[in-house]
mmCIF file of C-alpha atoms and ligand atoms in Angstrom:
data_model
loop_
_atom_site.group_PDB
_atom_site.id
_atom_site.type_symbol
_atom_site.label_atom_id
_atom_site.label_comp_id
_atom_site.label_asym_id
_atom_site.label_seq_id
_atom_site.Cartn_x
_atom_site.Cartn_y
_atom_site.Cartn_z
ATOM 1 C CA MET V 269 127.036 109.152 110.152
ATOM 2 C CA ARG V 270 128.505 112.552 109.373
ATOM 3 C CA LYS V 271 132.040 112.999 110.645
ATOM 4 C CA SER V 272 131.480 115.899 113.003
ATOM 5 C CA PHE V 273 128.182 114.616 114.412
ATOM 6 C CA LEU V 274 129.389 113.642 117.890
ATOM 7 C CA LYS V 275 131.384 116.834 118.337
ATOM 8 C CA THR V 276 128.413 118.973 117.313
ATOM 9 C CA LEU V 277 126.147 117.052 119.685
ATOM 10 C CA GLU V 278 128.601 117.742 122.499
ATOM 11 C CA ARG V 279 128.949 121.443 121.640
ATOM 12 C CA VAL V 280 125.183 122.010 121.601
ATOM 13 C CA SER V 281 124.700 120.068 124.861
ATOM 14 C CA THR V 282 127.311 122.097 126.742
ATOM 15 C CA TYR V 283 126.640 125.553 125.258
ATOM 16 C CA ASP V 284 125.614 128.351 127.654
ATOM 17 C CA PHE V 285 122.440 129.785 126.123
ATOM 18 C CA VAL V 286 121.617 132.105 129.024
ATOM 19 C CA THR V 287 124.943 133.925 128.592
ATOM 20 C CA HIS V 288 124.285 133.975 124.838
ATOM 21 C CA ALA V 289 120.936 135.731 125.499
ATOM 22 C CA LYS V 290 122.692 138.293 127.727
ATOM 23 C CA LYS V 291 125.241 138.975 124.978
ATOM 24 C CA ILE V 292 122.435 139.672 122.518
ATOM 25 C CA LYS V 293 120.790 142.023 125.011
ATOM 26 C CA ASN V 294 124.025 143.896 125.757
ATOM 27 C CA LYS V 295 125.102 143.875 122.093
ATOM 28 C CA THR V 296 128.387 142.101 122.885
ATOM 29 C CA PHE V 297 127.515 139.306 120.490
ATOM 30 C CA SER V 298 130.398 138.227 118.264
ATOM 31 C CA ASP V 299 130.674 136.218 115.057
ATOM 32 C CA THR V 300 131.880 133.142 116.936
ATOM 33 C CA ASP V 301 128.544 133.108 118.820
ATOM 34 C CA LYS V 302 126.786 132.679 115.498
ATOM 35 C CA THR V 303 128.219 129.186 114.954
ATOM 36 C CA ILE V 304 125.714 127.768 117.430
ATOM 37 C CA VAL V 305 122.943 128.402 114.849
ATOM 38 C CA ASP V 306 124.851 126.280 112.311
ATOM 39 C CA ASP V 307 125.430 123.566 114.907
ATOM 40 C CA ILE V 308 121.721 123.338 115.703
ATOM 41 C CA VAL V 309 120.771 123.327 112.007
ATOM 42 C CA PHE V 310 123.288 120.509 111.498
ATOM 43 C CA LEU V 311 121.548 118.412 114.194
ATOM 44 C CA LEU V 312 118.048 119.320 112.960
ATOM 45 C CA LYS V 313 118.977 117.966 109.525
ATOM 46 C CA SER V 314 119.800 114.457 110.788
ATOM 47 C CA THR V 315 117.910 111.823 108.847
ATOM 48 C CA ASN V 316 120.539 109.090 109.158
ATOM 49 C CA LEU V 317 119.318 106.409 111.598
ATOM 50 C CA ASP V 318 122.593 106.175 113.549
ATOM 51 C CA GLU V 319 122.720 109.913 114.076
ATOM 52 C CA ARG V 320 119.100 110.066 115.163
ATOM 53 C CA PHE V 321 119.596 107.138 117.527
ATOM 54 C CA LEU V 322 122.496 108.944 119.239
ATOM 55 C CA LEU V 323 120.646 112.269 119.369
ATOM 56 C CA TYR V 324 117.548 110.758 121.007
ATOM 57 C CA LYS V 325 119.612 108.560 123.337
ATOM 58 C CA LYS V 326 121.573 111.545 124.615
ATOM 59 C CA ALA V 327 118.338 113.563 125.073
ATOM 60 C CA ALA V 328 116.707 110.696 127.010
ATOM 61 C CA GLN V 329 119.789 110.297 129.225
ATOM 62 C CA ILE V 330 119.776 114.005 130.088
ATOM 63 C CA ARG V 331 116.047 113.824 130.838
ATOM 64 C CA ASP V 332 116.505 110.783 133.102
ATOM 65 C CA THR V 333 119.332 112.314 135.146
ATOM 66 C CA GLN V 334 117.875 115.817 135.375
ATOM 67 C CA CYS V 335 114.152 115.105 135.805
ATOM 68 C CA GLY V 336 113.965 111.438 136.800
ATOM 69 C CA LYS V 337 112.903 108.569 134.586
ATOM 70 C CA ARG V 338 109.260 109.557 134.760
ATOM 71 C CA MET V 339 106.281 110.652 132.722
ATOM 72 C CA VAL V 340 104.027 113.217 134.405
ATOM 73 C CA LEU V 341 100.384 113.994 133.651
ATOM 74 C CA ARG V 342 98.498 117.262 133.212
ATOM 75 C CA GLY V 343 94.716 117.275 132.737
ATOM 76 C CA LEU V 344 93.722 119.472 129.800
ATOM 77 C CA LEU V 345 90.465 121.439 129.790
ATOM 78 C CA GLU V 346 89.541 123.460 126.710
ATOM 79 C CA ILE V 347 87.363 126.102 128.319
ATOM 80 C CA SER V 348 86.315 128.217 125.314
ATOM 81 C CA SER V 349 86.594 128.103 121.527
ATOM 82 C CA TYR V 350 85.696 131.777 121.041
ATOM 83 C CA CYS V 351 88.569 133.814 119.656
ATOM 84 C CA ASN V 352 89.106 137.433 118.665
ATOM 85 C CA ASN V 353 92.372 136.733 116.852
ATOM 86 C CA SER V 354 92.974 135.565 113.326
ATOM 87 C CA CYS V 355 96.161 133.528 113.491
ATOM 88 C CA TYR V 356 96.579 132.131 109.978
ATOM 89 C CA TYR V 357 97.339 128.594 111.196
ATOM 90 C CA CYS V 358 94.580 128.123 113.747
ATOM 91 C CA GLY V 359 91.081 126.739 113.146
ATOM 92 C CA LEU V 360 89.668 128.852 115.993
ATOM 93 C CA ASN V 361 90.491 132.101 114.153
ATOM 94 C CA ARG V 362 87.624 134.578 114.229
ATOM 95 C CA LYS V 363 87.235 134.584 110.447
ATOM 96 C CA ASN V 364 86.325 130.888 110.441
ATOM 97 C CA GLN V 365 82.549 131.060 110.024
ATOM 98 C CA LYS V 366 82.262 127.281 110.204
ATOM 99 C CA ALA V 367 83.920 127.028 113.620
ATOM 100 C CA GLN V 368 81.575 125.874 116.356
ATOM 101 C CA ARG V 369 81.899 128.159 119.333
ATOM 102 C CA TYR V 370 81.295 127.194 122.959
ATOM 103 C CA LYS V 371 82.232 128.411 126.376
ATOM 104 C CA LEU V 372 82.174 126.180 129.448
ATOM 105 C CA SER V 373 80.303 127.516 132.476
ATOM 106 C CA ALA V 374 82.091 127.857 135.818
ATOM 107 C CA GLN V 375 80.128 124.813 136.991
ATOM 108 C CA GLN V 376 81.254 122.740 133.992
ATOM 109 C CA ILE V 377 84.879 123.719 134.607
ATOM 110 C CA LEU V 378 84.580 122.746 138.280
ATOM 111 C CA ASP V 379 82.938 119.412 137.359
ATOM 112 C CA CYS V 380 85.699 118.587 134.856
ATOM 113 C CA THR V 381 88.370 119.605 137.357
ATOM 114 C CA ASP V 382 86.807 117.201 139.833
ATOM 115 C CA THR V 383 87.047 114.432 137.217
ATOM 116 C CA ILE V 384 90.740 115.252 136.773
ATOM 117 C CA TRP V 385 91.286 115.145 140.549
ATOM 118 C CA GLN V 386 89.375 111.845 140.844
ATOM 119 C CA ALA V 387 91.594 110.473 138.073
ATOM 120 C CA GLY V 388 94.593 111.188 140.338
ATOM 121 C CA ILE V 389 96.002 114.056 138.289
ATOM 122 C CA LYS V 390 97.166 117.114 140.246
ATOM 123 C CA THR V 391 97.364 119.740 137.509
ATOM 124 C CA VAL V 392 94.559 121.284 135.499
ATOM 125 C CA VAL V 393 95.508 123.155 132.321
ATOM 126 C CA MET V 394 92.802 125.576 131.212
ATOM 127 C CA GLN V 395 93.199 126.546 127.580
ATOM 128 C CA SER V 396 91.046 128.705 125.298
ATOM 129 C CA GLY V 397 90.918 130.956 122.282
ATOM 130 C CA GLU V 398 91.446 134.643 123.004
ATOM 131 C CA ASP V 399 87.846 135.112 124.065
ATOM 132 C CA ALA V 400 88.222 138.284 126.163
ATOM 133 C CA MET V 401 86.871 136.514 129.236
ATOM 134 C CA PRO V 402 86.724 139.053 132.091
ATOM 135 C CA ALA V 403 89.758 138.475 134.327
ATOM 136 C CA GLN V 404 87.607 138.405 137.470
ATOM 137 C CA GLU V 405 85.461 135.593 136.087
ATOM 138 C CA LEU V 406 88.478 133.314 135.628
ATOM 139 C CA ALA V 407 89.963 134.497 138.946
ATOM 140 C CA SER V 408 86.863 133.274 140.826
ATOM 141 C CA ILE V 409 87.142 129.852 139.185
ATOM 142 C CA ILE V 410 90.858 129.671 140.059
ATOM 143 C CA LYS V 411 90.108 130.554 143.699
ATOM 144 C CA GLU V 412 87.361 127.951 143.892
ATOM 145 C CA ILE V 413 89.589 125.178 142.496
ATOM 146 C CA LYS V 414 92.400 126.151 144.880
ATOM 147 C CA SER V 415 90.027 126.080 147.873
ATOM 148 C CA ARG V 416 88.826 122.591 146.959
ATOM 149 C CA TYR V 417 91.981 120.743 145.895
ATOM 150 C CA ASP V 418 95.750 120.694 146.382
ATOM 151 C CA MET V 419 96.220 121.095 142.679
ATOM 152 C CA ALA V 420 98.432 123.166 140.365
ATOM 153 C CA ILE V 421 96.607 125.479 137.972
ATOM 154 C CA THR V 422 98.037 126.185 134.538
ATOM 155 C CA LEU V 423 96.508 128.779 132.231
ATOM 156 C CA SER V 424 96.881 128.965 128.462
ATOM 157 C CA VAL V 425 94.509 131.704 127.405
ATOM 158 C CA GLY V 426 96.784 133.869 125.286
ATOM 159 C CA GLU V 427 97.976 137.469 125.342
ATOM 160 C CA ARG V 428 96.531 139.575 128.155
ATOM 161 C CA SER V 429 97.537 142.650 130.135
ATOM 162 C CA GLN V 430 100.043 142.489 132.960
ATOM 163 C CA LYS V 431 97.163 143.410 135.284
ATOM 164 C CA ASP V 432 95.145 140.354 134.235
ATOM 165 C CA TYR V 433 98.144 138.045 134.640
ATOM 166 C CA GLU V 434 98.662 139.515 138.096
ATOM 167 C CA CYS V 435 95.005 139.088 139.005
ATOM 168 C CA TRP V 436 95.110 135.368 138.118
ATOM 169 C CA LYS V 437 98.422 134.883 139.897
ATOM 170 C CA ASN V 438 96.984 136.453 143.032
ATOM 171 C CA ALA V 439 93.933 134.215 142.703
ATOM 172 C CA GLY V 440 96.248 131.174 142.836
ATOM 173 C CA ALA V 441 97.298 130.333 139.270
ATOM 174 C CA ASP V 442 100.723 128.675 139.265
ATOM 175 C CA ARG V 443 101.731 128.216 135.653
ATOM 176 C CA TYR V 444 101.156 129.713 132.216
ATOM 177 C CA LEU V 445 101.721 128.391 128.698
ATOM 178 C CA LEU V 446 102.263 130.874 125.882
ATOM 179 C CA ARG V 447 104.136 129.727 122.825
ATOM 180 C CA ILE V 448 106.390 132.249 121.142
ATOM 181 C CA GLU V 449 105.246 130.700 117.796
ATOM 182 C CA SER V 450 108.238 132.402 116.133
ATOM 183 C CA SER V 451 110.905 134.619 117.673
ATOM 184 C CA ASP V 452 111.619 136.092 114.213
ATOM 185 C CA PRO V 453 109.617 139.337 113.801
ATOM 186 C CA ALA V 454 109.117 138.861 110.031
ATOM 187 C CA LEU V 455 107.975 135.242 110.277
ATOM 188 C CA TYR V 456 105.800 136.094 113.282
ATOM 189 C CA ALA V 457 104.072 138.748 111.168
ATOM 190 C CA ARG V 458 103.494 136.221 108.357
ATOM 191 C CA LEU V 459 101.698 133.909 110.781
ATOM 192 C CA HIS V 460 99.478 136.410 112.587
ATOM 193 C CA ALA V 461 97.167 139.242 111.584
ATOM 194 C CA ASP V 462 97.571 142.449 113.629
ATOM 195 C CA ARG V 463 99.975 140.877 116.103
ATOM 196 C CA THR V 464 103.645 141.434 116.827
ATOM 197 C CA VAL V 465 106.319 139.318 118.422
ATOM 198 C CA GLN V 466 107.108 142.270 120.713
ATOM 199 C CA THR V 467 103.728 141.876 122.415
ATOM 200 C CA ARG V 468 104.332 138.121 122.826
ATOM 201 C CA ILE V 469 107.678 138.831 124.437
ATOM 202 C CA ARG V 470 106.131 141.484 126.689
ATOM 203 C CA CYS V 471 103.605 138.873 127.840
ATOM 204 C CA LEU V 472 106.324 136.274 128.476
ATOM 205 C CA ASP V 473 108.345 138.899 130.411
ATOM 206 C CA ASN V 474 105.306 139.737 132.558
ATOM 207 C CA LEU V 475 104.592 136.083 133.266
ATOM 208 C CA GLN V 476 108.153 135.266 134.280
ATOM 209 C CA GLU V 477 108.447 138.430 136.386
ATOM 210 C CA LEU V 478 105.213 137.596 138.194
ATOM 211 C CA GLY V 479 106.704 134.231 139.174
ATOM 212 C CA TYR V 480 104.550 131.986 136.991
ATOM 213 C CA GLN V 481 106.159 128.698 136.036
ATOM 214 C CA THR V 482 106.205 129.607 132.391
ATOM 215 C CA GLY V 483 106.082 127.471 129.279
ATOM 216 C CA SER V 484 106.659 128.390 125.659
ATOM 217 C CA GLY V 485 107.254 126.693 122.331
ATOM 218 C CA PHE V 486 106.416 126.724 118.639
ATOM 219 C CA MET V 487 105.097 124.662 115.747
ATOM 220 C CA VAL V 488 107.417 122.778 113.409
ATOM 221 C CA GLY V 489 106.718 123.204 109.706
ATOM 222 C CA VAL V 490 104.570 126.341 109.563
ATOM 223 C CA PRO V 491 104.639 127.953 106.105
ATOM 224 C CA GLY V 492 107.716 130.145 105.624
ATOM 225 C CA GLN V 493 109.691 128.546 108.452
ATOM 226 C CA THR V 494 113.275 127.487 107.663
ATOM 227 C CA LEU V 495 115.704 125.374 109.686
ATOM 228 C CA ASN V 496 117.410 128.634 110.640
ATOM 229 C CA HIS V 497 114.153 129.909 112.133
ATOM 230 C CA ILE V 498 113.796 126.724 114.185
ATOM 231 C CA ALA V 499 117.417 126.950 115.382
ATOM 232 C CA LYS V 500 116.876 130.568 116.444
ATOM 233 C CA ASP V 501 113.647 129.671 118.270
ATOM 234 C CA ILE V 502 115.493 126.913 120.121
ATOM 235 C CA ILE V 503 118.182 129.444 121.111
ATOM 236 C CA PHE V 504 115.540 131.988 122.165
ATOM 237 C CA ILE V 505 113.785 129.400 124.334
ATOM 238 C CA ALA V 506 116.952 128.055 125.973
ATOM 239 C CA GLY V 507 118.066 131.624 126.693
ATOM 240 C CA ARG V 508 114.879 132.391 128.658
ATOM 241 C CA ASN V 509 115.171 129.353 130.901
ATOM 242 C CA PHE V 510 111.521 128.348 130.600
ATOM 243 C CA ASP V 511 110.072 125.802 133.031
ATOM 244 C CA MET V 512 108.173 124.025 130.249
ATOM 245 C CA VAL V 513 108.618 123.833 126.484
ATOM 246 C CA GLY V 514 106.004 122.430 124.092
ATOM 247 C CA ILE V 515 106.427 121.933 120.377
ATOM 248 C CA GLY V 516 104.428 120.022 117.788
ATOM 249 C CA PRO V 517 104.062 119.659 114.039
ATOM 250 C CA PHE V 518 101.959 122.206 112.167
ATOM 251 C CA ILE V 519 98.764 120.538 110.866
ATOM 252 C CA PRO V 520 96.856 122.464 108.149
ATOM 253 C CA HIS V 521 93.261 123.336 108.959
ATOM 254 C CA PRO V 522 90.845 123.557 105.985
ATOM 255 C CA GLN V 523 89.248 126.823 107.153
ATOM 256 C CA THR V 524 92.484 128.806 107.365
ATOM 257 C CA PRO V 525 94.690 130.647 104.850
ATOM 258 C CA PHE V 526 97.257 127.837 105.316
ATOM 259 C CA LYS V 527 94.826 125.110 104.263
ATOM 260 C CA ASP V 528 97.002 123.940 101.343
ATOM 261 C CA ALA V 529 100.278 123.902 103.269
ATOM 262 C CA LYS V 530 102.093 120.674 104.131
ATOM 263 C CA THR V 531 101.942 119.030 107.559
ATOM 264 C CA GLY V 532 105.103 119.483 109.658
ATOM 265 C CA ASP V 533 107.639 116.678 109.322
ATOM 266 C CA ILE V 534 107.739 114.213 112.233
ATOM 267 C CA THR V 535 111.473 113.478 111.969
ATOM 268 C CA LEU V 536 112.227 117.182 112.105
ATOM 269 C CA THR V 537 109.835 117.528 115.067
ATOM 270 C CA MET V 538 111.562 114.688 116.922
ATOM 271 C CA ASN V 539 114.994 116.144 116.210
ATOM 272 C CA ALA V 540 113.843 119.552 117.452
ATOM 273 C CA GLU V 541 112.353 117.930 120.583
ATOM 274 C CA ALA V 542 115.648 116.172 121.355
ATOM 275 C CA ILE V 543 117.655 119.386 120.820
ATOM 276 C CA ILE V 544 115.245 121.202 123.131
ATOM 277 C CA ARG V 545 116.031 118.591 125.772
ATOM 278 C CA LEU V 546 119.796 119.049 125.243
ATOM 279 C CA THR V 547 119.370 122.798 125.685
ATOM 280 C CA ASN V 548 116.673 122.861 128.435
ATOM 281 C CA LYS V 549 117.921 120.032 130.590
ATOM 282 C CA ASN V 550 115.461 120.131 133.496
ATOM 283 C CA ALA V 551 112.380 121.594 131.792
ATOM 284 C CA TRP V 552 109.097 119.719 131.463
ATOM 285 C CA LEU V 553 108.552 118.805 127.800
ATOM 286 C CA PRO V 554 105.163 117.480 126.720
ATOM 287 C CA ALA V 555 104.694 114.960 123.954
ATOM 288 C CA THR V 556 101.903 117.154 122.611
ATOM 289 C CA THR V 557 98.504 116.183 121.243
ATOM 290 C CA ALA V 558 99.644 117.294 117.765
ATOM 291 C CA VAL V 559 102.348 114.577 117.643
ATOM 292 C CA GLY V 560 99.624 112.098 118.557
ATOM 293 C CA SER V 561 97.375 113.325 115.756
ATOM 294 C CA LEU V 562 99.389 112.501 112.636
ATOM 295 C CA GLU V 563 98.904 109.396 110.444
ATOM 296 C CA LYS V 564 100.080 107.466 113.506
ATOM 297 C CA ASP V 565 100.393 108.366 117.201
ATOM 298 C CA TYR V 566 104.033 109.458 117.701
ATOM 299 C CA ARG V 567 103.781 110.379 121.388
ATOM 300 C CA VAL V 568 105.865 107.370 122.515
ATOM 301 C CA ASP V 569 108.555 108.220 119.932
ATOM 302 C CA VAL V 570 108.693 111.801 121.192
ATOM 303 C CA LEU V 571 108.953 110.593 124.802
ATOM 304 C CA LYS V 572 111.873 108.424 123.717
ATOM 305 C CA ALA V 573 113.459 111.549 122.220
ATOM 306 C CA GLY V 574 113.464 113.417 125.559
ATOM 307 C CA ALA V 575 109.868 114.461 126.404
ATOM 308 C CA ASN V 576 108.337 113.652 129.810
ATOM 309 C CA VAL V 577 104.778 115.001 130.001
ATOM 310 C CA ILE V 578 101.437 113.858 128.580
ATOM 311 C CA MET V 579 98.327 116.007 128.707
ATOM 312 C CA PRO V 580 95.217 113.813 128.476
ATOM 313 C CA ASN V 581 92.087 115.677 127.454
ATOM 314 C CA PHE V 582 89.345 116.057 130.078
ATOM 315 C CA SER V 583 87.085 118.493 128.223
ATOM 316 C CA PRO V 584 83.438 117.419 128.114
ATOM 317 C CA THR V 585 83.073 114.918 125.251
ATOM 318 C CA ASN V 586 80.457 117.014 123.431
ATOM 319 C CA VAL V 587 82.762 120.038 123.052
ATOM 320 C CA ARG V 588 86.014 118.270 122.150
ATOM 321 C CA LYS V 589 85.515 118.316 118.412
ATOM 322 C CA LYS V 590 84.552 121.988 118.589
ATOM 323 C CA TYR V 591 87.988 122.941 119.941
ATOM 324 C CA ALA V 592 89.420 122.325 116.486
ATOM 325 C CA ILE V 593 92.710 124.228 116.315
ATOM 326 C CA TYR V 594 93.691 121.643 113.686
ATOM 327 C CA PRO V 595 91.813 118.653 112.198
ATOM 328 C CA GLY V 596 92.079 115.046 113.442
ATOM 329 C CA LYS V 597 92.918 115.905 117.048
ATOM 330 C CA LYS V 598 93.896 112.697 118.826
ATOM 331 C CA CYS V 599 91.881 113.285 121.997
ATOM 332 C CA ILE V 600 88.522 113.249 120.288
ATOM 333 C CA GLN V 601 88.427 109.457 120.484
ATOM 334 C CA GLU V 602 90.217 109.239 123.852
ATOM 335 C CA SER V 603 87.823 108.132 126.575
ATOM 336 C CA ILE V 604 88.216 109.260 130.153
ATOM 337 C CA GLU V 605 87.378 105.723 131.361
ATOM 338 C CA ASN V 606 90.235 104.194 129.432
ATOM 339 C CA TYR V 607 92.741 106.884 130.152
ATOM 340 C CA LYS V 608 94.618 105.107 132.975
ATOM 341 C CA THR V 609 95.260 102.024 130.849
ATOM 342 C CA GLU V 610 96.327 104.223 127.960
ATOM 343 C CA MET V 611 98.683 106.323 130.114
ATOM 344 C CA ASN V 612 100.244 103.191 131.670
ATOM 345 C CA ASP V 613 100.704 101.767 128.224
ATOM 346 C CA ILE V 614 102.370 104.931 126.856
ATOM 347 C CA ALA V 615 104.729 105.195 129.868
ATOM 348 C CA ASP V 616 105.591 101.492 129.606
ATOM 349 C CA LYS V 617 106.397 101.706 125.912
ATOM 350 C CA ALA V 618 108.544 104.790 126.526
ATOM 351 C CA GLY V 619 110.408 103.038 129.382
ATOM 352 C CA LEU V 620 109.246 105.608 131.963
ATOM 353 C CA PHE V 621 107.460 105.439 135.328
ATOM 354 C CA LEU V 622 104.061 107.054 135.502
ATOM 355 C CA ASP V 623 104.223 109.901 138.020
ATOM 356 C CA TYR V 624 101.026 111.355 139.499
ATOM 357 C CA SER V 625 102.711 114.136 141.496
ATOM 358 C CA LYS V 626 102.060 117.846 140.909
ATOM 359 C CA ALA V 627 105.497 118.017 139.304
ATOM 360 C CA ASP V 628 106.340 121.689 139.847
ATOM 361 C CA SER V 629 109.150 123.401 138.013
ATOM 362 C CA LEU V 630 112.560 121.816 138.495
ATOM 363 C CA LYS V 631 114.344 125.121 138.017
ATOM 364 C CA GLU V 632 116.364 126.345 140.968
ATOM 365 C CA ALA V 633 115.349 129.943 140.281
ATOM 366 C CA TYR V 634 111.712 129.084 140.864
ATOM 367 C CA TYR V 635 112.390 127.545 144.252
ATOM 368 C CA LYS V 636 114.546 130.526 145.255
ATOM 369 C CA LYS V 637 111.647 132.871 144.573
ATOM 370 C CA ILE V 638 109.100 131.061 146.769
HETATM 371 N N1 SAH S 932 94.872 131.044 122.471
HETATM 372 C C1 SAH S 932 95.928 130.390 123.209
HETATM 373 C C2 SAH S 932 95.929 128.885 122.957
HETATM 374 C C3 SAH S 932 96.193 128.531 121.524
HETATM 375 S S1 SAH S 932 96.100 126.832 121.087
HETATM 376 C C4 SAH S 932 97.241 131.022 122.828
HETATM 377 O O1 SAH S 932 97.288 131.765 121.854
HETATM 378 O O2 SAH S 932 98.237 130.796 123.501
HETATM 379 C C5 SAH S 932 97.684 126.248 121.594
HETATM 380 C C6 SAH S 932 98.732 126.088 120.523
HETATM 381 O O3 SAH S 932 98.278 125.258 119.457
HETATM 382 C C7 SAH S 932 99.154 127.350 119.811
HETATM 383 O O4 SAH S 932 100.042 128.083 120.595
HETATM 384 C C8 SAH S 932 99.771 126.837 118.512
HETATM 385 O O5 SAH S 932 101.184 126.744 118.592
HETATM 386 C C9 SAH S 932 99.131 125.445 118.355
HETATM 387 N N2 SAH S 932 98.362 125.357 117.087
HETATM 388 C C10 SAH S 932 97.430 126.219 116.627
HETATM 389 N N3 SAH S 932 97.034 125.871 115.392
HETATM 390 C C11 SAH S 932 97.735 124.777 115.053
HETATM 391 C C12 SAH S 932 97.810 123.956 113.869
HETATM 392 N N4 SAH S 932 97.076 124.217 112.796
HETATM 393 N N5 SAH S 932 98.671 122.902 113.871
HETATM 394 C C13 SAH S 932 99.420 122.629 114.962
HETATM 395 N N6 SAH S 932 99.399 123.362 116.089
HETATM 396 C C14 SAH S 932 98.577 124.424 116.135
#
């Protein structure tokens, strides 16, 4: 184990990232504030088993005391694979002629939501490509779900106007997931055509101001990303006090410009996950589908490194393979019938209790607002 490992672990766990973010904003940032980047890079680099054991143990302890020793469930519904964007990493990009496009009808979405409810899960996460769905259309679906069930609604449909976010919030949406992908303007530009990180940040600002429980995150191992980029993304995320943070390894898709790039490293992903727990103590952190889709299913390992959410897929079986953001998505084989056994098994192996509650944000600020 490296000599300064324990001290670095302690420094990162006790650092005040919200004040750090304010210093950046007010331009009172000093050179001493920069050392936190080096500290995070130092932890990210851990490959030694003893170091990793301590890192994950500390992350799991923080999770247990701040969030409870539980694993919560969110039902995922992939509502449309149409997309007007051309993100270089994503299989749904509009330039992919081979992509199979579908859009679920309102009735299909309501039927799947009912399946989620019957399965005992009290959150539906509706995700899609950037398909320009009229805001009113989604608002009606949100209202209908809210009138039928005591359920939380999470949206993950990309960059939209403040007006659209407001329309969905007023219709009853509770939460929104929008990954920053990269907080570095140059790297962001290398990953996306015709898109800027400023717009992403504007969207995240709008969502937080509107009172959405907001989630963000990034991929580990996208082409061009260094450990410094990851450290800065972790700092960006901790500074914004998100309610949820999701990360996962980059997986190359054959119909994208990044088809020949390497898959993101799982050790690095687990280290990043644990550091995110140290720096976002009471946020909900999913063990994402991407970590379950590598050569082996690493979701239990990621839960042991500080995560506490699983998002089983409830999209209709015939569309699941069409929502191919990356190849080999774990859920394609997952059956709805077997999901309870599988979820129990995952929680058991991770040493957590399975929690079927709505599991709203644990952030004080959120409760103050409502
Ligand atoms: N259109 C929505 C949903 C995108 S899919 C949006 O833009 O927010 C959800 C997440 O999957 C993305 O934010 C991205 O981080 C991740 N993703 C996309 N392509 C991927 C790939 N090839 N490997 C791993 N994760 C990927």
